[in-house]
Amino acid sequence: MKAMLLTKHGGPEALRYGDAPDPVAGPGEVVVDIHAASVNGADPKVRRGGGRYQLSQFPHILGRDFSGVVGQVGPGVTDFAVGDAVFGVLDAGNEGAYAEKLAIKAAIIAKKPDRLSHAEAAALGLISLTALTAIEDTARLKAGETILIQGGAGGVAGFAVQLAKHLGATVITTASAGNHAYVRSLGADRVIDYNAEDFTTIGPICDVVFDTVGGDVRAGCYKVLKAGGRLMWIAPAPEGFQVPRSDVATLRPDVKRDRAHLERMLALLAAGAVRPPEITHYKLADAAQAHQISEGRHLRGKLVLEVR
Ligand SMILES: NC(=O)c1ccc[n+]([C@@H]2O[C@H](COP(=O)([O-])OP(=O)(O)OC[C@H]3O[C@@H](n4cnc5c(N)ncnc54)[C@H](OP(=O)(O)O)[C@@H]3O)[C@@H](O)[C@H]2O)c1
């Protein structure tokens, strides 16, 4: 099969379009013929290497979420048949969606409804698992609470804005001016142009802050929390950062891969509570270009690689 191979840690030029062995479905697994895979913020970090993103074996195939069609069913799999359209996210620690095929445990994928294109299903995989785990399972956001979501135009944050609004929260988000109409269309009640306004001037009015931006933004997140508030993060704070308050909780969502969360997302979609993000499409062979956009950290919605 064809795949985008990471040949060594490095810049986008370390990605090479080439041949890789076909996967085989083991017990409990299916092989999926991939139609679309999405680019996640972690992908360029793995490509560059360093820290917890150090790989020991090359070539490596990046990519965590995908949508496609079951091409092979392994022993013991009863819930999928060849030809079923499916989508999902590879188990934590596994990658390989930038390819024409992958093998995956059937238990952690879901059937793709016709209402979603393959690109939309691939785009929604990891962002929906992350936002649902963060907002519903970890922060347990309630109706009537106020949440600040950092970076509302991004993948996870854009889903989180919609989810928080659906749960009945007041949603404040940060975005550059060009993305304000987009985040308002997702349901944000108040949008702060972080280039023109210091978001911390809103004061300590938030029950929950969801930090998807990290870095220097993190310290300010603590200034806008009420006593007893919850700060959830998925993007790292600067090295050596010390949590400045003991009267708030600092939480990191433990994002598992499971069918239940994918189906929760599908139910929200069917109810009209959420919609897929804006998508920019690339050919699989052009993954390096998509990485350059992802690394710039100013994309809107999701970048999706069209595989077939
Ligand atoms: N399980 C996990 O822990 C998990 C899962 C998924 C993602 N992540 C991590 O979460 C982070 C976000 O990933 P993502 O893919 O959702 O986002 P993304 O698409 O990479 O987010 C980029 C967005 O951040 C916004 N942004 C950049 N700087 C900003 C700032 N100073 N203030 C406010 N917004 C800013 C940009 O909007 P503007 O153009 O408007 O600036 C852009 O829309 C990444 O670090 C990723 O690795 C973690």
Short mmCIF file of C-alpha atoms and ligand atoms in Angstrom, two decimals:
data_model
loop_
_atom_site.label_atom_id
_atom_site.label_comp_id
_atom_site.label_asym_id
_atom_site.label_seq_id
_atom_site.Cartn_x
_atom_site.Cartn_y
_atom_site.Cartn_z
CA MET A 1 0.00 0.00 0.00
CA LYS A 2 0.96 3.65 -0.37
CA ALA A 3 1.61 5.67 2.77
CA MET A 4 3.18 8.91 3.89
CA LEU A 5 6.34 7.70 5.60
CA LEU A 6 8.20 9.63 8.26
CA THR A 7 11.80 8.74 7.44
CA LYS A 8 13.50 10.49 10.39
CA HIS A 9 12.75 13.21 12.90
CA GLY A 10 12.89 16.58 11.22
CA GLY A 11 11.12 19.17 9.12
CA PRO A 12 8.28 18.50 6.69
CA GLU A 13 10.85 17.16 4.18
CA ALA A 14 11.22 14.13 6.48
CA LEU A 15 7.85 12.96 5.10
CA ARG A 16 8.09 10.81 1.95
CA TYR A 17 5.23 9.30 -0.05
CA GLY A 18 6.11 5.65 -0.64
CA ASP A 19 5.30 1.97 -0.23
CA ALA A 20 4.63 0.20 3.08
CA PRO A 21 3.57 -3.40 3.81
CA ASP A 22 -0.17 -4.14 3.80
CA PRO A 23 -1.56 -4.68 7.32
CA VAL A 24 -3.36 -7.93 8.19
CA ALA A 25 -6.40 -8.13 10.50
CA GLY A 26 -5.48 -10.03 13.69
CA PRO A 27 -7.99 -11.45 16.18
CA GLY A 28 -10.59 -8.82 17.08
CA GLU A 29 -9.30 -6.47 14.38
CA VAL A 30 -10.43 -5.14 11.05
CA VAL A 31 -8.37 -3.72 8.21
CA VAL A 32 -9.80 -0.41 7.04
CA ASP A 33 -9.27 0.89 3.50
CA ILE A 34 -8.75 4.52 4.44
CA HIS A 35 -10.52 7.27 2.53
CA ALA A 36 -9.53 10.22 4.72
CA ALA A 37 -7.21 10.90 7.66
CA SER A 38 -6.93 14.06 9.69
CA VAL A 39 -3.89 16.06 10.76
CA ASN A 40 -3.76 16.65 14.52
CA GLY A 41 -1.64 19.12 16.47
CA ALA A 42 0.39 16.19 17.79
CA ASP A 43 1.46 15.02 14.32
CA PRO A 44 4.10 17.70 13.65
CA LYS A 45 5.33 17.25 17.25
CA VAL A 46 5.89 13.52 16.59
CA ARG A 47 7.49 14.36 13.24
CA ARG A 48 9.96 16.75 14.87
CA GLY A 49 10.65 14.42 17.81
CA GLY A 50 11.97 15.34 21.24
CA GLY A 51 10.45 15.01 24.69
CA ARG A 52 7.72 12.43 24.84
CA TYR A 53 7.50 12.37 21.04
CA GLN A 54 10.75 10.45 20.49
CA LEU A 55 10.44 7.56 18.02
CA SER A 56 12.98 4.75 17.89
CA GLN A 57 11.98 3.16 14.57
CA PHE A 58 11.71 4.57 11.07
CA PRO A 59 9.97 4.69 8.71
CA HIS A 60 6.97 5.53 10.84
CA ILE A 61 3.45 6.25 9.63
CA LEU A 62 1.82 9.19 11.42
CA GLY A 63 -1.88 9.83 11.84
CA ARG A 64 -4.41 9.08 14.54
CA ASP A 65 -7.92 9.45 13.15
CA PHE A 66 -9.39 8.18 9.91
CA SER A 67 -12.52 7.21 8.02
CA GLY A 68 -12.82 4.44 5.46
CA VAL A 69 -14.35 1.11 4.53
CA VAL A 70 -13.75 -2.28 6.15
CA GLY A 71 -11.66 -4.34 3.74
CA GLN A 72 -10.83 -7.34 5.92
CA VAL A 73 -12.35 -8.80 9.08
CA GLY A 74 -10.18 -10.67 11.60
CA PRO A 75 -11.12 -13.72 13.68
CA GLY A 76 -13.79 -13.04 16.31
CA VAL A 77 -15.14 -9.83 14.82
CA THR A 78 -18.91 -10.01 14.54
CA ASP A 79 -20.01 -6.37 14.55
CA PHE A 80 -18.53 -5.32 11.17
CA ALA A 81 -18.55 -6.80 7.68
CA VAL A 82 -16.43 -6.11 4.61
CA GLY A 83 -17.83 -3.00 2.94
CA ASP A 84 -19.01 -1.22 6.10
CA ALA A 85 -18.09 2.46 6.27
CA VAL A 86 -16.34 3.11 9.61
CA PHE A 87 -14.31 5.77 11.37
CA GLY A 88 -12.32 6.10 14.56
CA VAL A 89 -9.08 6.91 16.32
CA LEU A 90 -6.10 4.60 16.75
CA ASP A 91 -5.39 3.42 20.29
CA ALA A 92 -3.19 5.74 22.37
CA GLY A 93 0.43 5.09 21.44
CA ASN A 94 -0.48 3.77 17.97
CA GLU A 95 -0.33 5.74 14.73
CA GLY A 96 -0.68 4.91 11.05
CA ALA A 97 -3.64 6.74 9.50
CA TYR A 98 -1.58 8.55 6.80
CA ALA A 99 -1.88 5.43 4.67
CA GLU A 100 -4.15 3.49 2.34
CA LYS A 101 -4.88 0.84 5.01
CA LEU A 102 -4.63 0.27 8.74
CA ALA A 103 -5.45 -2.56 11.16
CA ILE A 104 -7.38 -1.62 14.30
CA LYS A 105 -9.36 -3.21 17.13
CA ALA A 106 -12.98 -3.37 15.99
CA ALA A 107 -14.16 -2.51 19.53
CA ILE A 108 -12.89 1.09 19.34
CA ILE A 109 -14.31 2.14 15.98
CA ALA A 110 -17.86 3.04 14.93
CA LYS A 111 -20.02 2.87 11.82
CA LYS A 112 -19.91 6.05 9.77
CA PRO A 113 -23.38 7.41 9.05
CA ASP A 114 -24.15 8.46 5.46
CA ARG A 115 -24.77 12.02 6.66
CA LEU A 116 -21.02 12.41 7.28
CA SER A 117 -18.48 12.41 4.48
CA HIS A 118 -15.28 10.45 5.07
CA ALA A 119 -13.42 13.75 5.47
CA GLU A 120 -15.88 14.97 8.10
CA ALA A 121 -15.77 11.69 10.02
CA ALA A 122 -11.96 11.68 10.01
CA ALA A 123 -11.93 15.33 11.12
CA LEU A 124 -14.28 14.66 14.02
CA GLY A 125 -12.52 11.58 15.46
CA LEU A 126 -9.90 12.77 17.93
CA ILE A 127 -11.32 16.26 18.44
CA SER A 128 -14.69 14.91 19.54
CA LEU A 129 -13.18 12.29 21.87
CA THR A 130 -10.96 14.97 23.40
CA ALA A 131 -13.67 17.60 23.82
CA LEU A 132 -16.23 15.13 25.18
CA THR A 133 -13.74 13.67 27.66
CA ALA A 134 -12.64 17.15 28.74
CA ILE A 135 -15.98 18.92 29.00
CA GLU A 136 -18.40 16.15 30.00
CA ASP A 137 -16.28 13.54 31.79
CA THR A 138 -13.52 15.65 33.37
CA ALA A 139 -14.82 19.18 34.00
CA ARG A 140 -18.45 17.99 34.25
CA LEU A 141 -19.64 21.31 32.89
CA LYS A 142 -23.17 22.16 34.00
CA ALA A 143 -25.95 24.36 32.58
CA GLY A 144 -25.64 27.90 33.87
CA GLU A 145 -21.85 27.75 34.32
CA THR A 146 -19.44 30.01 32.46
CA ILE A 147 -16.57 28.52 30.48
CA LEU A 148 -13.63 30.19 28.72
CA ILE A 149 -12.35 28.08 25.84
CA GLN A 150 -8.94 29.18 24.59
CA GLY A 151 -8.43 29.09 20.82
CA GLY A 152 -12.05 28.55 19.73
CA ALA A 153 -11.22 28.36 16.00
CA GLY A 154 -9.08 25.26 16.49
CA GLY A 155 -10.13 21.65 16.15
CA VAL A 156 -10.76 20.51 19.72
CA ALA A 157 -11.83 23.97 20.90
CA GLY A 158 -14.32 24.41 18.07
CA PHE A 159 -16.05 21.19 19.04
CA ALA A 160 -15.86 22.21 22.71
CA VAL A 161 -17.56 25.56 22.00
CA GLN A 162 -20.52 23.77 20.42
CA LEU A 163 -20.71 21.14 23.16
CA ALA A 164 -20.51 23.67 26.00
CA LYS A 165 -23.24 25.78 24.40
CA HIS A 166 -25.43 22.70 23.96
CA LEU A 167 -24.94 21.84 27.66
CA GLY A 168 -26.32 25.25 28.60
CA ALA A 169 -23.14 27.05 29.58
CA THR A 170 -22.21 30.64 28.78
CA VAL A 171 -19.31 30.29 26.36
CA ILE A 172 -16.47 32.78 26.09
CA THR A 173 -13.68 32.06 23.63
CA THR A 174 -10.51 33.64 22.27
CA ALA A 175 -9.74 33.94 18.56
CA SER A 176 -8.01 36.30 16.15
CA ALA A 177 -10.36 38.78 14.44
CA GLY A 178 -10.63 36.79 11.18
CA ASN A 179 -12.11 33.84 13.08
CA HIS A 180 -14.76 35.70 15.10
CA ALA A 181 -17.64 35.01 12.70
CA TYR A 182 -16.67 31.33 12.66
CA VAL A 183 -16.59 30.90 16.44
CA ARG A 184 -19.84 32.83 16.82
CA SER A 185 -21.41 30.47 14.28
CA LEU A 186 -20.33 27.60 16.56
CA GLY A 187 -22.23 29.17 19.45
CA ALA A 188 -19.76 31.38 21.33
CA ASP A 189 -21.57 34.04 23.40
CA ARG A 190 -18.55 36.29 23.76
CA VAL A 191 -15.40 36.38 21.64
CA ILE A 192 -12.18 38.01 22.72
CA ASP A 193 -9.68 39.09 20.07
CA TYR A 194 -6.57 38.04 21.96
CA ASN A 195 -4.40 40.24 19.71
CA ALA A 196 -6.31 43.39 20.71
CA GLU A 197 -7.55 42.63 24.23
CA ASP A 198 -6.00 41.00 27.30
CA PHE A 199 -8.41 38.16 28.01
CA THR A 200 -7.66 38.30 31.74
CA THR A 201 -9.51 41.64 32.01
CA ILE A 202 -12.79 39.70 32.10
CA GLY A 203 -11.88 38.98 35.72
CA PRO A 204 -12.53 35.84 37.80
CA ILE A 205 -15.94 35.01 36.30
CA CYS A 206 -15.36 31.49 34.94
CA ASP A 207 -16.31 28.17 36.48
CA VAL A 208 -14.23 26.32 33.91
CA VAL A 209 -11.35 27.20 31.58
CA PHE A 210 -10.37 24.85 28.76
CA ASP A 211 -6.83 25.66 27.62
CA THR A 212 -6.15 24.24 24.15
CA VAL A 213 -3.46 26.84 23.39
CA GLY A 214 -1.00 26.45 26.27
CA GLY A 215 2.35 28.25 26.57
CA ASP A 216 2.18 31.79 27.88
CA VAL A 217 -1.64 31.71 27.80
CA ARG A 218 -1.76 29.28 30.73
CA ALA A 219 -0.86 31.72 33.54
CA GLY A 220 -3.68 34.07 32.53
CA CYS A 221 -6.19 31.20 32.57
CA TYR A 222 -5.87 31.04 36.35
CA LYS A 223 -6.75 34.75 36.68
CA VAL A 224 -10.22 34.30 35.19
CA LEU A 225 -11.32 31.35 37.36
CA LYS A 226 -13.69 31.70 40.29
CA ALA A 227 -12.58 30.10 43.56
CA GLY A 228 -13.38 26.41 43.25
CA GLY A 229 -13.13 26.56 39.45
CA ARG A 230 -11.65 23.93 37.15
CA LEU A 231 -8.82 24.43 34.68
CA MET A 232 -8.52 21.74 32.04
CA TRP A 233 -5.60 21.68 29.69
CA ILE A 234 -4.50 19.73 26.63
CA ALA A 235 -1.65 21.96 25.41
CA PRO A 236 1.42 22.21 27.64
CA ALA A 237 2.37 25.16 29.86
CA PRO A 238 5.91 26.58 29.61
CA GLU A 239 8.66 24.43 31.13
CA GLY A 240 8.86 24.88 34.90
CA PHE A 241 5.39 26.48 35.13
CA GLN A 242 4.04 26.49 38.69
CA VAL A 243 0.29 26.42 39.27
CA PRO A 244 -0.39 29.80 40.93
CA ARG A 245 -3.59 28.95 42.85
CA SER A 246 -4.57 26.26 45.31
CA ASP A 247 -8.29 27.13 45.31
CA VAL A 248 -8.91 25.76 41.80
CA ALA A 249 -8.49 22.30 40.30
CA THR A 250 -6.04 21.66 37.46
CA LEU A 251 -7.24 18.76 35.33
CA ARG A 252 -5.93 16.93 32.31
CA PRO A 253 -8.46 14.80 30.41
CA ASP A 254 -7.49 11.16 29.97
CA VAL A 255 -8.68 10.72 26.39
CA LYS A 256 -9.51 7.07 25.76
CA ARG A 257 -10.48 5.61 22.40
CA ASP A 258 -13.83 3.89 22.54
CA ARG A 259 -16.96 3.41 20.50
CA ALA A 260 -19.19 4.87 23.22
CA HIS A 261 -17.69 8.35 22.88
CA LEU A 262 -17.79 8.21 19.07
CA GLU A 263 -21.47 7.26 19.27
CA ARG A 264 -22.12 10.06 21.77
CA MET A 265 -20.68 12.45 19.17
CA LEU A 266 -22.90 10.93 16.46
CA ALA A 267 -25.97 11.38 18.67
CA LEU A 268 -25.08 15.05 19.22
CA LEU A 269 -24.65 15.45 15.49
CA ALA A 270 -27.98 13.79 14.72
CA ALA A 271 -29.66 16.07 17.27
CA GLY A 272 -28.16 19.13 15.55
CA ALA A 273 -26.19 20.06 18.67
CA VAL A 274 -22.82 19.97 16.88
CA ARG A 275 -21.62 20.07 13.29
CA PRO A 276 -18.35 19.09 11.63
CA PRO A 277 -15.55 21.67 11.66
CA GLU A 278 -14.50 23.70 8.65
CA ILE A 279 -12.17 21.46 6.65
CA THR A 280 -9.18 22.23 4.43
CA HIS A 281 -8.45 19.29 2.14
CA TYR A 282 -5.05 17.98 1.03
CA LYS A 283 -3.96 14.95 -0.96
CA LEU A 284 -2.13 12.36 1.16
CA ALA A 285 1.02 13.01 -0.89
CA ASP A 286 0.81 16.69 0.17
CA ALA A 287 0.84 15.97 3.92
CA ALA A 288 4.01 18.06 4.32
CA GLN A 289 2.08 21.19 3.26
CA ALA A 290 -0.65 20.41 5.76
CA HIS A 291 2.00 20.04 8.49
CA GLN A 292 3.35 23.50 7.74
CA ILE A 293 -0.13 24.96 8.23
CA SER A 294 -0.71 22.91 11.41
CA GLU A 295 2.59 24.03 12.90
CA GLY A 296 1.68 27.67 12.25
CA ARG A 297 -1.05 27.19 14.93
CA HIS A 298 -3.50 29.53 13.20
CA LEU A 299 -5.63 27.16 11.19
CA ARG A 300 -9.40 27.16 11.34
CA GLY A 301 -11.19 23.86 11.97
CA LYS A 302 -9.33 20.81 10.65
CA LEU A 303 -6.87 19.74 7.96
CA VAL A 304 -7.83 16.49 6.25
CA LEU A 305 -5.75 14.26 3.98
CA GLU A 306 -7.77 12.68 1.17
CA VAL A 307 -6.35 9.19 0.74
CA ARG A 308 -8.59 7.73 -2.00
N1 LIG B 1 -5.63 14.15 23.96
C1 LIG B 1 -5.00 15.31 23.99
O1 LIG B 1 -4.41 15.65 24.99
C2 LIG B 1 -5.04 16.20 22.79
C3 LIG B 1 -5.89 15.89 21.73
C4 LIG B 1 -5.95 16.75 20.66
C5 LIG B 1 -5.13 17.90 20.66
N2 LIG B 1 -4.26 18.11 21.68
C6 LIG B 1 -3.38 19.32 21.69
O2 LIG B 1 -4.23 20.44 21.83
C7 LIG B 1 -3.71 21.55 21.13
C8 LIG B 1 -4.77 22.10 20.20
O3 LIG B 1 -4.96 21.21 19.14
P1 LIG B 1 -6.06 21.43 18.05
O4 LIG B 1 -5.72 20.51 16.93
O5 LIG B 1 -7.40 21.39 18.61
O6 LIG B 1 -5.86 22.94 17.71
P2 LIG B 1 -5.27 23.62 16.51
O7 LIG B 1 -6.23 23.33 15.45
O8 LIG B 1 -3.85 23.31 16.34
O9 LIG B 1 -5.45 25.11 17.07
C9 LIG B 1 -4.96 26.15 16.50
C10 LIG B 1 -5.91 27.29 16.90
O10 LIG B 1 -5.37 27.95 18.02
C11 LIG B 1 -5.68 29.32 17.88
N3 LIG B 1 -4.65 30.09 18.58
C12 LIG B 1 -3.32 30.10 18.36
N4 LIG B 1 -2.72 30.92 19.26
C13 LIG B 1 -3.71 31.41 20.05
C14 LIG B 1 -3.74 32.29 21.17
N5 LIG B 1 -2.62 32.85 21.65
N6 LIG B 1 -4.91 32.53 21.76
C15 LIG B 1 -6.06 31.97 21.30
N7 LIG B 1 -6.09 31.16 20.23
C16 LIG B 1 -4.94 30.87 19.62
C17 LIG B 1 -5.71 29.58 16.40
O11 LIG B 1 -6.70 30.53 16.15
P3 LIG B 1 -6.37 31.99 15.57
O12 LIG B 1 -5.91 31.79 14.16
O13 LIG B 1 -7.66 32.68 15.72
O14 LIG B 1 -5.24 32.50 16.40
C18 LIG B 1 -6.09 28.24 15.78
O15 LIG B 1 -7.43 28.21 15.38
C19 LIG B 1 -2.45 21.06 20.46
O16 LIG B 1 -1.35 21.39 21.28
C20 LIG B 1 -2.64 19.56 20.39
O17 LIG B 1 -1.42 18.86 20.34
C21 LIG B 1 -4.22 17.31 22.75
#
